[in-house]
Short mmCIF file of N, CA and C in Angstrom, two decimals:
data_model
loop_
_atom_site.label_atom_id
_atom_site.label_comp_id
_atom_site.label_asym_id
_atom_site.label_seq_id
_atom_site.Cartn_x
_atom_site.Cartn_y
_atom_site.Cartn_z
N UNK A 14 7.19 8.61 -59.94
CA UNK A 14 6.90 9.99 -60.29
C UNK A 14 6.81 10.15 -61.82
N UNK A 15 7.76 9.55 -62.54
CA UNK A 15 7.76 9.65 -63.99
C UNK A 15 6.52 8.98 -64.58
N UNK A 16 6.13 7.86 -63.97
CA UNK A 16 4.96 7.14 -64.44
C UNK A 16 3.70 7.99 -64.26
N UNK A 17 3.57 8.67 -63.14
CA UNK A 17 2.41 9.54 -62.87
C UNK A 17 2.36 10.69 -63.87
N UNK A 18 3.49 11.27 -64.14
CA UNK A 18 3.57 12.37 -65.11
C UNK A 18 3.19 11.88 -66.51
N UNK A 19 3.64 10.69 -66.87
CA UNK A 19 3.30 10.10 -68.16
C UNK A 19 1.78 9.93 -68.29
N UNK A 20 1.14 9.40 -67.24
CA UNK A 20 -0.31 9.18 -67.28
C UNK A 20 -1.07 10.51 -67.32
N UNK A 21 -0.57 11.49 -66.64
CA UNK A 21 -1.20 12.80 -66.66
C UNK A 21 -1.14 13.40 -68.07
N UNK A 22 0.00 13.32 -68.71
CA UNK A 22 0.15 13.84 -70.07
C UNK A 22 -0.73 13.05 -71.03
N UNK A 23 -0.76 11.74 -70.88
CA UNK A 23 -1.62 10.90 -71.73
C UNK A 23 -3.09 11.27 -71.55
N UNK A 24 -3.52 11.50 -70.32
CA UNK A 24 -4.90 11.90 -70.04
C UNK A 24 -5.21 13.24 -70.70
N UNK A 25 -4.33 14.18 -70.60
CA UNK A 25 -4.54 15.51 -71.20
C UNK A 25 -4.62 15.41 -72.72
N UNK A 26 -3.78 14.60 -73.32
CA UNK A 26 -3.82 14.42 -74.76
C UNK A 26 -5.12 13.76 -75.20
N UNK A 27 -5.62 12.84 -74.41
CA UNK A 27 -6.89 12.18 -74.73
C UNK A 27 -8.04 13.17 -74.70
N UNK A 28 -8.08 14.03 -73.70
CA UNK A 28 -9.12 15.06 -73.63
C UNK A 28 -9.05 15.99 -74.83
N UNK A 29 -7.86 16.44 -75.16
CA UNK A 29 -7.67 17.34 -76.29
C UNK A 29 -8.03 16.64 -77.60
N UNK A 30 -7.76 15.37 -77.70
CA UNK A 30 -8.07 14.61 -78.90
C UNK A 30 -9.57 14.56 -79.16
N UNK A 31 -10.36 14.37 -78.10
CA UNK A 31 -11.82 14.33 -78.24
C UNK A 31 -12.33 15.68 -78.72
N UNK A 32 -11.82 16.77 -78.14
CA UNK A 32 -12.24 18.11 -78.55
C UNK A 32 -11.85 18.35 -80.01
N UNK A 33 -10.66 17.93 -80.40
CA UNK A 33 -10.23 18.10 -81.78
C UNK A 33 -11.08 17.27 -82.73
N UNK A 34 -11.50 16.08 -82.30
CA UNK A 34 -12.33 15.22 -83.14
C UNK A 34 -13.68 15.88 -83.38
N UNK A 35 -14.30 16.43 -82.35
CA UNK A 35 -15.58 17.10 -82.51
C UNK A 35 -15.45 18.34 -83.38
N UNK A 36 -14.39 19.08 -83.19
CA UNK A 36 -14.14 20.25 -84.04
C UNK A 36 -13.95 19.81 -85.49
N UNK A 37 -13.26 18.72 -85.70
CA UNK A 37 -13.02 18.23 -87.05
C UNK A 37 -14.32 17.79 -87.72
N UNK A 38 -15.25 17.22 -86.94
CA UNK A 38 -16.58 16.91 -87.49
C UNK A 38 -17.20 18.16 -88.10
N UNK A 39 -17.15 19.25 -87.35
CA UNK A 39 -17.74 20.52 -87.81
C UNK A 39 -17.04 20.99 -89.07
N UNK A 40 -15.74 20.94 -89.09
CA UNK A 40 -14.98 21.40 -90.26
C UNK A 40 -15.31 20.55 -91.50
N UNK A 41 -15.41 19.25 -91.34
CA UNK A 41 -15.74 18.38 -92.47
C UNK A 41 -17.16 18.63 -92.98
N UNK A 42 -18.10 18.79 -92.07
CA UNK A 42 -19.48 19.06 -92.48
C UNK A 42 -19.55 20.41 -93.19
N UNK A 43 -18.84 21.40 -92.67
CA UNK A 43 -18.81 22.73 -93.29
C UNK A 43 -18.23 22.65 -94.70
N UNK A 44 -17.13 21.95 -94.84
CA UNK A 44 -16.49 21.81 -96.16
C UNK A 44 -17.43 21.15 -97.15
N UNK A 45 -18.07 20.07 -96.74
CA UNK A 45 -19.02 19.38 -97.62
C UNK A 45 -20.20 20.27 -97.98
N UNK A 46 -20.71 21.02 -97.02
CA UNK A 46 -21.84 21.91 -97.27
C UNK A 46 -21.46 23.03 -98.24
N UNK A 47 -20.29 23.62 -98.05
CA UNK A 47 -19.89 24.78 -98.85
C UNK A 47 -19.53 24.43 -100.29
N UNK A 48 -19.28 23.17 -100.58
CA UNK A 48 -18.91 22.76 -101.93
C UNK A 48 -20.07 23.03 -102.89
N UNK A 49 -19.87 23.98 -103.77
CA UNK A 49 -20.85 24.29 -104.80
C UNK A 49 -22.02 25.13 -104.35
N UNK A 50 -21.98 25.70 -103.17
CA UNK A 50 -23.09 26.52 -102.68
C UNK A 50 -22.62 27.96 -102.48
N UNK A 51 -22.82 28.77 -103.49
CA UNK A 51 -22.36 30.16 -103.42
C UNK A 51 -23.25 31.02 -102.54
N UNK A 52 -24.56 30.75 -102.50
CA UNK A 52 -25.49 31.63 -101.79
C UNK A 52 -25.72 31.25 -100.33
N UNK A 53 -25.25 30.12 -99.90
CA UNK A 53 -25.48 29.74 -98.50
C UNK A 53 -24.22 29.15 -97.87
N UNK A 54 -23.11 29.83 -98.06
CA UNK A 54 -21.84 29.36 -97.49
C UNK A 54 -21.85 29.55 -95.97
N UNK A 55 -21.21 28.63 -95.29
CA UNK A 55 -21.05 28.70 -93.85
C UNK A 55 -19.70 29.33 -93.55
N UNK A 56 -19.71 30.37 -92.72
CA UNK A 56 -18.48 31.07 -92.36
C UNK A 56 -18.32 31.01 -90.84
N UNK A 57 -17.34 30.24 -90.39
CA UNK A 57 -17.10 30.08 -88.96
C UNK A 57 -15.81 30.75 -88.51
N UNK A 58 -15.18 31.46 -89.41
CA UNK A 58 -13.89 32.08 -89.12
C UNK A 58 -13.97 33.54 -89.54
N UNK A 59 -13.46 34.42 -88.72
CA UNK A 59 -13.49 35.84 -89.05
C UNK A 59 -12.21 36.51 -88.57
N UNK A 60 -11.57 37.21 -89.46
CA UNK A 60 -10.38 38.00 -89.08
C UNK A 60 -9.37 37.18 -88.27
N UNK A 61 -8.97 36.05 -88.79
CA UNK A 61 -8.00 35.18 -88.11
C UNK A 61 -8.48 34.71 -86.74
N UNK A 62 -9.78 34.62 -86.56
CA UNK A 62 -10.38 34.20 -85.30
C UNK A 62 -11.31 33.04 -85.59
N UNK A 63 -11.03 31.88 -84.97
CA UNK A 63 -11.82 30.68 -85.19
C UNK A 63 -12.42 30.24 -83.85
N UNK A 64 -13.60 30.77 -83.50
CA UNK A 64 -14.17 30.45 -82.19
C UNK A 64 -14.56 28.99 -82.02
N UNK A 65 -14.97 28.32 -83.10
CA UNK A 65 -15.39 26.92 -82.97
C UNK A 65 -14.27 26.05 -82.41
N UNK A 66 -13.07 26.30 -82.85
CA UNK A 66 -11.93 25.53 -82.37
C UNK A 66 -11.75 25.73 -80.87
N UNK A 67 -11.88 26.98 -80.42
CA UNK A 67 -11.75 27.28 -79.00
C UNK A 67 -12.91 26.71 -78.19
N UNK A 68 -14.11 26.75 -78.76
CA UNK A 68 -15.29 26.23 -78.07
C UNK A 68 -15.13 24.75 -77.80
N UNK A 69 -14.73 23.99 -78.81
CA UNK A 69 -14.60 22.54 -78.62
C UNK A 69 -13.41 22.18 -77.74
N UNK A 70 -12.42 23.02 -77.71
CA UNK A 70 -11.30 22.79 -76.80
C UNK A 70 -11.76 22.99 -75.35
N UNK A 71 -12.60 24.01 -75.15
CA UNK A 71 -13.10 24.30 -73.81
C UNK A 71 -14.14 23.26 -73.36
N UNK A 72 -14.97 22.79 -74.28
CA UNK A 72 -16.00 21.79 -73.97
C UNK A 72 -15.52 20.41 -74.41
N UNK A 73 -14.49 19.93 -73.79
CA UNK A 73 -13.92 18.66 -74.21
C UNK A 73 -14.65 17.45 -73.63
N UNK A 74 -15.74 17.68 -72.87
CA UNK A 74 -16.46 16.57 -72.25
C UNK A 74 -17.75 16.20 -72.97
N UNK A 75 -18.01 16.77 -74.15
CA UNK A 75 -19.23 16.39 -74.86
C UNK A 75 -18.98 15.15 -75.71
N UNK A 76 -20.05 14.43 -75.97
CA UNK A 76 -19.93 13.21 -76.76
C UNK A 76 -19.76 13.56 -78.24
N UNK A 77 -19.64 12.55 -79.07
CA UNK A 77 -19.52 12.79 -80.51
C UNK A 77 -20.88 12.80 -81.20
N UNK A 78 -21.95 12.83 -80.42
CA UNK A 78 -23.32 12.90 -80.93
C UNK A 78 -23.93 14.22 -80.43
N UNK A 79 -23.73 15.27 -81.21
CA UNK A 79 -24.14 16.60 -80.77
C UNK A 79 -24.73 17.41 -81.92
N UNK A 80 -25.43 18.48 -81.55
CA UNK A 80 -25.93 19.47 -82.49
C UNK A 80 -25.26 20.79 -82.10
N UNK A 81 -24.71 21.45 -83.09
CA UNK A 81 -23.96 22.69 -82.89
C UNK A 81 -24.66 23.79 -83.67
N UNK A 82 -25.11 24.84 -82.97
CA UNK A 82 -25.77 25.97 -83.62
C UNK A 82 -24.92 27.20 -83.34
N UNK A 83 -24.41 27.81 -84.40
CA UNK A 83 -23.46 28.92 -84.30
C UNK A 83 -24.00 30.13 -85.03
N UNK A 84 -23.74 31.32 -84.47
CA UNK A 84 -24.05 32.56 -85.19
C UNK A 84 -23.09 33.66 -84.77
N UNK A 85 -22.76 34.48 -85.74
CA UNK A 85 -22.05 35.71 -85.46
C UNK A 85 -23.09 36.71 -84.99
N UNK A 86 -22.78 37.49 -83.97
CA UNK A 86 -23.72 38.49 -83.47
C UNK A 86 -23.56 39.73 -84.34
N UNK A 87 -24.66 40.15 -84.93
CA UNK A 87 -24.64 41.26 -85.88
C UNK A 87 -25.43 42.42 -85.30
N UNK A 88 -24.71 43.45 -84.85
CA UNK A 88 -25.35 44.66 -84.33
C UNK A 88 -25.10 45.80 -85.30
N UNK A 89 -26.16 46.47 -85.68
CA UNK A 89 -25.96 47.67 -86.49
C UNK A 89 -25.41 48.75 -85.58
N UNK A 90 -24.52 49.58 -85.98
CA UNK A 90 -23.86 49.64 -87.28
C UNK A 90 -22.56 48.84 -87.32
N UNK A 91 -22.36 47.93 -86.37
CA UNK A 91 -21.08 47.22 -86.27
C UNK A 91 -21.21 45.79 -86.79
N UNK A 92 -21.34 45.63 -88.07
CA UNK A 92 -21.38 44.29 -88.65
C UNK A 92 -19.95 43.78 -88.81
N UNK A 93 -19.79 42.48 -88.82
CA UNK A 93 -18.47 41.89 -89.06
C UNK A 93 -17.57 41.87 -87.85
N UNK A 94 -18.14 41.86 -86.64
CA UNK A 94 -17.31 41.78 -85.45
C UNK A 94 -16.94 40.33 -85.16
N UNK A 95 -16.09 40.12 -84.17
CA UNK A 95 -15.71 38.77 -83.75
C UNK A 95 -16.55 38.29 -82.57
N UNK A 96 -17.74 38.81 -82.46
CA UNK A 96 -18.65 38.48 -81.37
C UNK A 96 -19.57 37.34 -81.84
N UNK A 97 -19.71 36.27 -81.06
CA UNK A 97 -20.49 35.12 -81.48
C UNK A 97 -21.29 34.55 -80.32
N UNK A 98 -22.24 33.70 -80.68
CA UNK A 98 -22.99 32.87 -79.73
C UNK A 98 -23.17 31.50 -80.35
N UNK A 99 -23.10 30.47 -79.53
CA UNK A 99 -23.41 29.14 -80.04
C UNK A 99 -24.05 28.30 -78.94
N UNK A 100 -24.81 27.35 -79.39
CA UNK A 100 -25.47 26.40 -78.51
C UNK A 100 -25.00 25.02 -78.94
N UNK A 101 -24.65 24.21 -77.98
CA UNK A 101 -24.27 22.82 -78.27
C UNK A 101 -25.18 21.92 -77.44
N UNK A 102 -25.86 21.05 -78.14
CA UNK A 102 -26.74 20.08 -77.47
C UNK A 102 -26.12 18.70 -77.62
N UNK A 103 -25.75 18.11 -76.49
CA UNK A 103 -25.17 16.77 -76.45
C UNK A 103 -26.31 15.78 -76.31
N UNK A 104 -26.57 15.02 -77.35
CA UNK A 104 -27.71 14.09 -77.34
C UNK A 104 -27.56 12.99 -76.29
N UNK A 105 -26.35 12.50 -76.09
CA UNK A 105 -26.15 11.39 -75.15
C UNK A 105 -26.42 11.81 -73.71
N UNK A 106 -25.92 12.96 -73.31
CA UNK A 106 -26.13 13.41 -71.93
C UNK A 106 -27.37 14.29 -71.79
N UNK A 107 -27.94 14.70 -72.94
CA UNK A 107 -29.10 15.60 -72.97
C UNK A 107 -28.82 16.93 -72.30
N UNK A 108 -27.57 17.34 -72.38
CA UNK A 108 -27.16 18.64 -71.81
C UNK A 108 -27.04 19.66 -72.93
N UNK A 109 -27.36 20.89 -72.58
CA UNK A 109 -27.23 22.00 -73.52
C UNK A 109 -26.22 22.98 -72.96
N UNK A 110 -25.29 23.40 -73.81
CA UNK A 110 -24.26 24.36 -73.42
C UNK A 110 -24.48 25.65 -74.20
N UNK A 111 -24.47 26.77 -73.50
CA UNK A 111 -24.64 28.08 -74.11
C UNK A 111 -23.28 28.78 -74.04
N UNK A 112 -22.68 29.01 -75.20
CA UNK A 112 -21.30 29.49 -75.26
C UNK A 112 -21.28 30.81 -76.01
N UNK A 113 -20.49 31.75 -75.53
CA UNK A 113 -20.44 33.08 -76.15
C UNK A 113 -19.15 33.79 -75.79
N UNK A 114 -18.95 34.91 -76.44
CA UNK A 114 -17.91 35.86 -76.04
C UNK A 114 -18.56 37.23 -75.96
N UNK A 115 -17.79 38.25 -75.66
CA UNK A 115 -18.34 39.60 -75.56
C UNK A 115 -17.61 40.52 -76.52
N UNK A 116 -18.24 41.63 -76.82
CA UNK A 116 -17.58 42.62 -77.68
C UNK A 116 -16.33 43.16 -77.02
N UNK A 117 -16.36 43.29 -75.70
CA UNK A 117 -15.22 43.84 -74.97
C UNK A 117 -14.04 42.86 -74.92
N UNK A 118 -14.33 41.58 -74.93
CA UNK A 118 -13.26 40.58 -74.83
C UNK A 118 -13.59 39.41 -75.76
N UNK A 119 -13.30 39.58 -77.03
CA UNK A 119 -13.69 38.57 -78.02
C UNK A 119 -12.87 37.29 -77.92
N UNK A 120 -11.72 37.31 -77.30
CA UNK A 120 -10.87 36.12 -77.22
C UNK A 120 -11.27 35.18 -76.09
N UNK A 121 -11.99 35.66 -75.09
CA UNK A 121 -12.43 34.82 -73.98
C UNK A 121 -13.73 34.11 -74.34
N UNK A 122 -13.83 32.86 -73.96
CA UNK A 122 -15.00 32.03 -74.24
C UNK A 122 -15.71 31.76 -72.91
N UNK A 123 -17.02 32.04 -72.87
CA UNK A 123 -17.80 31.86 -71.65
C UNK A 123 -18.88 30.80 -71.88
N UNK A 124 -19.16 30.04 -70.84
CA UNK A 124 -20.24 29.05 -70.86
C UNK A 124 -21.20 29.47 -69.76
N UNK A 125 -22.49 29.55 -70.10
CA UNK A 125 -23.46 30.09 -69.16
C UNK A 125 -24.73 29.26 -69.16
N UNK A 126 -25.45 29.29 -68.07
CA UNK A 126 -26.75 28.64 -67.98
C UNK A 126 -27.88 29.62 -68.27
N UNK A 127 -27.57 30.91 -68.32
CA UNK A 127 -28.57 31.93 -68.59
C UNK A 127 -28.89 31.90 -70.08
N UNK A 128 -30.11 31.56 -70.41
CA UNK A 128 -30.47 31.34 -71.81
C UNK A 128 -31.19 32.53 -72.46
N UNK A 129 -31.28 33.64 -71.77
CA UNK A 129 -32.00 34.81 -72.30
C UNK A 129 -31.42 35.26 -73.64
N UNK A 130 -30.11 35.24 -73.78
CA UNK A 130 -29.46 35.68 -75.02
C UNK A 130 -29.54 34.64 -76.13
N UNK A 131 -30.10 33.47 -75.86
CA UNK A 131 -30.07 32.35 -76.80
C UNK A 131 -31.46 31.94 -77.28
N UNK A 132 -32.38 32.88 -77.35
CA UNK A 132 -33.76 32.56 -77.77
C UNK A 132 -33.78 31.96 -79.17
N UNK A 133 -33.05 32.56 -80.09
CA UNK A 133 -33.05 32.08 -81.47
C UNK A 133 -32.45 30.69 -81.57
N UNK A 134 -31.33 30.46 -80.90
CA UNK A 134 -30.68 29.16 -80.95
C UNK A 134 -31.56 28.08 -80.35
N UNK A 135 -32.26 28.39 -79.25
CA UNK A 135 -33.16 27.41 -78.63
C UNK A 135 -34.33 27.10 -79.56
N UNK A 136 -34.86 28.12 -80.22
CA UNK A 136 -35.95 27.91 -81.17
C UNK A 136 -35.49 27.02 -82.33
N UNK A 137 -34.31 27.30 -82.86
CA UNK A 137 -33.76 26.49 -83.96
C UNK A 137 -33.58 25.05 -83.51
N UNK A 138 -33.05 24.84 -82.32
CA UNK A 138 -32.86 23.48 -81.81
C UNK A 138 -34.20 22.76 -81.71
N UNK A 139 -35.21 23.42 -81.17
CA UNK A 139 -36.53 22.80 -81.04
C UNK A 139 -37.11 22.43 -82.41
N UNK A 140 -37.01 23.34 -83.37
CA UNK A 140 -37.50 23.05 -84.72
C UNK A 140 -36.75 21.85 -85.31
N UNK A 141 -35.44 21.81 -85.09
CA UNK A 141 -34.65 20.71 -85.65
C UNK A 141 -35.02 19.37 -85.00
N UNK A 142 -35.13 19.37 -83.69
CA UNK A 142 -35.47 18.12 -82.99
C UNK A 142 -36.87 17.64 -83.36
N UNK A 143 -37.75 18.57 -83.71
CA UNK A 143 -39.11 18.22 -84.14
C UNK A 143 -39.18 17.94 -85.65
N UNK A 144 -38.01 17.91 -86.29
CA UNK A 144 -37.90 17.64 -87.74
C UNK A 144 -38.68 18.64 -88.58
N UNK A 145 -38.57 19.92 -88.19
CA UNK A 145 -39.27 20.99 -88.87
C UNK A 145 -38.32 22.12 -89.28
N UNK A 146 -37.04 21.80 -89.47
CA UNK A 146 -36.05 22.82 -89.78
C UNK A 146 -36.32 23.49 -91.13
N UNK A 147 -36.95 22.80 -92.05
CA UNK A 147 -37.25 23.38 -93.38
C UNK A 147 -38.10 24.63 -93.26
N UNK A 148 -38.97 24.69 -92.26
CA UNK A 148 -39.82 25.87 -92.06
C UNK A 148 -38.97 27.10 -91.74
N UNK A 149 -37.89 26.94 -91.01
CA UNK A 149 -37.01 28.07 -90.69
C UNK A 149 -36.14 28.46 -91.87
N UNK A 150 -35.69 27.47 -92.61
CA UNK A 150 -34.83 27.75 -93.77
C UNK A 150 -35.61 28.52 -94.83
N UNK A 151 -36.89 28.26 -94.95
CA UNK A 151 -37.73 28.87 -95.99
C UNK A 151 -38.30 30.24 -95.60
N UNK A 152 -37.94 30.78 -94.44
CA UNK A 152 -38.49 32.06 -94.01
C UNK A 152 -38.17 33.17 -95.01
N UNK A 153 -39.13 34.06 -95.23
CA UNK A 153 -38.91 35.24 -96.06
C UNK A 153 -38.20 36.29 -95.21
N UNK A 154 -37.43 37.16 -95.85
CA UNK A 154 -36.77 38.22 -95.08
C UNK A 154 -37.81 39.12 -94.40
N UNK A 155 -37.61 39.35 -93.09
CA UNK A 155 -38.53 40.20 -92.34
C UNK A 155 -38.27 41.67 -92.61
N UNK A 156 -37.04 42.00 -93.02
CA UNK A 156 -36.65 43.37 -93.29
C UNK A 156 -35.94 43.43 -94.63
N UNK A 157 -35.88 44.61 -95.22
CA UNK A 157 -35.25 44.79 -96.51
C UNK A 157 -33.74 44.81 -96.46
N UNK A 158 -33.18 45.09 -95.31
CA UNK A 158 -31.73 45.22 -95.20
C UNK A 158 -31.09 43.90 -94.81
N UNK A 159 -30.02 43.56 -95.47
CA UNK A 159 -29.30 42.33 -95.12
C UNK A 159 -28.46 42.53 -93.86
N UNK A 160 -28.35 43.77 -93.39
CA UNK A 160 -27.56 44.06 -92.21
C UNK A 160 -28.32 43.77 -90.91
N UNK A 161 -29.63 43.53 -91.01
CA UNK A 161 -30.42 43.27 -89.82
C UNK A 161 -30.54 41.76 -89.63
N UNK A 162 -30.23 41.32 -88.44
CA UNK A 162 -30.33 39.90 -88.14
C UNK A 162 -29.03 39.17 -88.40
N UNK A 163 -28.99 37.95 -87.94
CA UNK A 163 -27.80 37.12 -88.08
C UNK A 163 -28.14 35.85 -88.84
N UNK A 164 -27.13 35.25 -89.43
CA UNK A 164 -27.29 33.92 -90.00
C UNK A 164 -26.95 32.92 -88.91
N UNK A 165 -27.68 31.82 -88.92
CA UNK A 165 -27.45 30.75 -87.96
C UNK A 165 -27.05 29.51 -88.73
N UNK A 166 -26.03 28.82 -88.22
CA UNK A 166 -25.54 27.61 -88.85
C UNK A 166 -25.78 26.45 -87.89
N UNK A 167 -26.46 25.42 -88.38
CA UNK A 167 -26.73 24.25 -87.56
C UNK A 167 -25.95 23.07 -88.15
N UNK A 168 -25.24 22.36 -87.28
CA UNK A 168 -24.47 21.18 -87.65
C UNK A 168 -24.96 20.00 -86.83
N UNK A 169 -25.17 18.88 -87.48
CA UNK A 169 -25.55 17.65 -86.80
C UNK A 169 -24.42 16.65 -86.99
N UNK A 170 -23.74 16.30 -85.91
CA UNK A 170 -22.59 15.40 -86.01
C UNK A 170 -23.00 13.99 -86.40
N UNK A 171 -24.23 13.60 -86.10
CA UNK A 171 -24.69 12.26 -86.40
C UNK A 171 -25.05 12.09 -87.88
N UNK A 172 -25.86 13.00 -88.39
CA UNK A 172 -26.29 12.90 -89.79
C UNK A 172 -25.28 13.53 -90.75
N UNK A 173 -24.33 14.28 -90.20
CA UNK A 173 -23.29 14.97 -91.00
C UNK A 173 -23.91 16.03 -91.93
N UNK A 174 -25.03 16.62 -91.49
CA UNK A 174 -25.70 17.65 -92.27
C UNK A 174 -25.48 19.02 -91.65
N UNK A 175 -25.59 20.03 -92.50
CA UNK A 175 -25.52 21.42 -92.06
C UNK A 175 -26.67 22.19 -92.68
N UNK A 176 -27.16 23.18 -91.96
CA UNK A 176 -28.27 24.01 -92.43
C UNK A 176 -27.94 25.46 -92.15
N UNK A 177 -28.38 26.34 -93.05
CA UNK A 177 -28.19 27.77 -92.88
C UNK A 177 -29.57 28.41 -92.75
N UNK A 178 -29.79 29.11 -91.64
CA UNK A 178 -31.04 29.84 -91.42
C UNK A 178 -30.69 31.31 -91.51
N UNK A 179 -31.22 31.98 -92.54
CA UNK A 179 -30.81 33.36 -92.84
C UNK A 179 -31.76 34.42 -92.33
N UNK A 180 -33.02 34.16 -92.27
CA UNK A 180 -33.99 35.23 -92.07
C UNK A 180 -34.75 35.12 -90.76
N UNK A 181 -34.13 34.62 -89.73
CA UNK A 181 -34.81 34.43 -88.45
C UNK A 181 -34.70 35.70 -87.62
N UNK A 182 -35.84 36.32 -87.37
CA UNK A 182 -35.91 37.48 -86.49
C UNK A 182 -37.07 37.23 -85.55
N UNK A 183 -36.82 37.37 -84.24
CA UNK A 183 -37.87 37.14 -83.25
C UNK A 183 -38.40 38.46 -82.72
N UNK A 184 -39.68 38.50 -82.41
CA UNK A 184 -40.26 39.69 -81.79
C UNK A 184 -40.00 39.64 -80.28
N UNK A 185 -40.53 40.61 -79.55
CA UNK A 185 -40.29 40.69 -78.11
C UNK A 185 -40.86 39.50 -77.33
N UNK A 186 -41.84 38.82 -77.90
CA UNK A 186 -42.45 37.67 -77.25
C UNK A 186 -41.71 36.37 -77.57
N UNK A 187 -40.64 36.44 -78.36
CA UNK A 187 -39.88 35.25 -78.73
C UNK A 187 -40.49 34.47 -79.87
N UNK A 188 -41.43 35.09 -80.58
CA UNK A 188 -42.06 34.44 -81.73
C UNK A 188 -41.41 34.94 -83.00
N UNK A 189 -41.51 34.15 -84.06
CA UNK A 189 -40.90 34.51 -85.34
C UNK A 189 -41.60 35.73 -85.91
N UNK A 190 -40.81 36.75 -86.25
CA UNK A 190 -41.31 37.98 -86.86
C UNK A 190 -41.71 37.67 -88.30
N UNK A 191 -42.94 37.97 -88.67
CA UNK A 191 -43.39 37.69 -90.02
C UNK A 191 -43.86 38.95 -90.70
#
């Protein structure tokens, strides 16, 4: 009985270790990216709330070769909420995870197959996989207000690179608003 309990605890620690390792990749990439970049800092923490840590704890079965696209959901007039969406693409398994919370329950993390709310993240992933991410980074602001739209942060665990997409706004057809 003691031996079984020991193996169960060891198994649980191993799962948590993998999730922590993937989260640590993101933190290291973020730290390296933010060094010396005042105008394009990556912010993954808000009001003592760190969703990335919870996301990787919940998705402990992804490999260490992934792309992580994160954004805070910005609704006028309620900017600065703890509402987020992220997409994680596991290159080894070729699986995509759509992870989010809600305004009503910001502490709960949901994983869904419904991709309607993730049009921007899917577009960013496609541009990145096609090696065309520079086109999104260089977008001009579609609107004069900085309160409209969200910033998207892309992390690549393999290349250890991060990108900030600031001006991505899609029209009703899912095309980039120009």
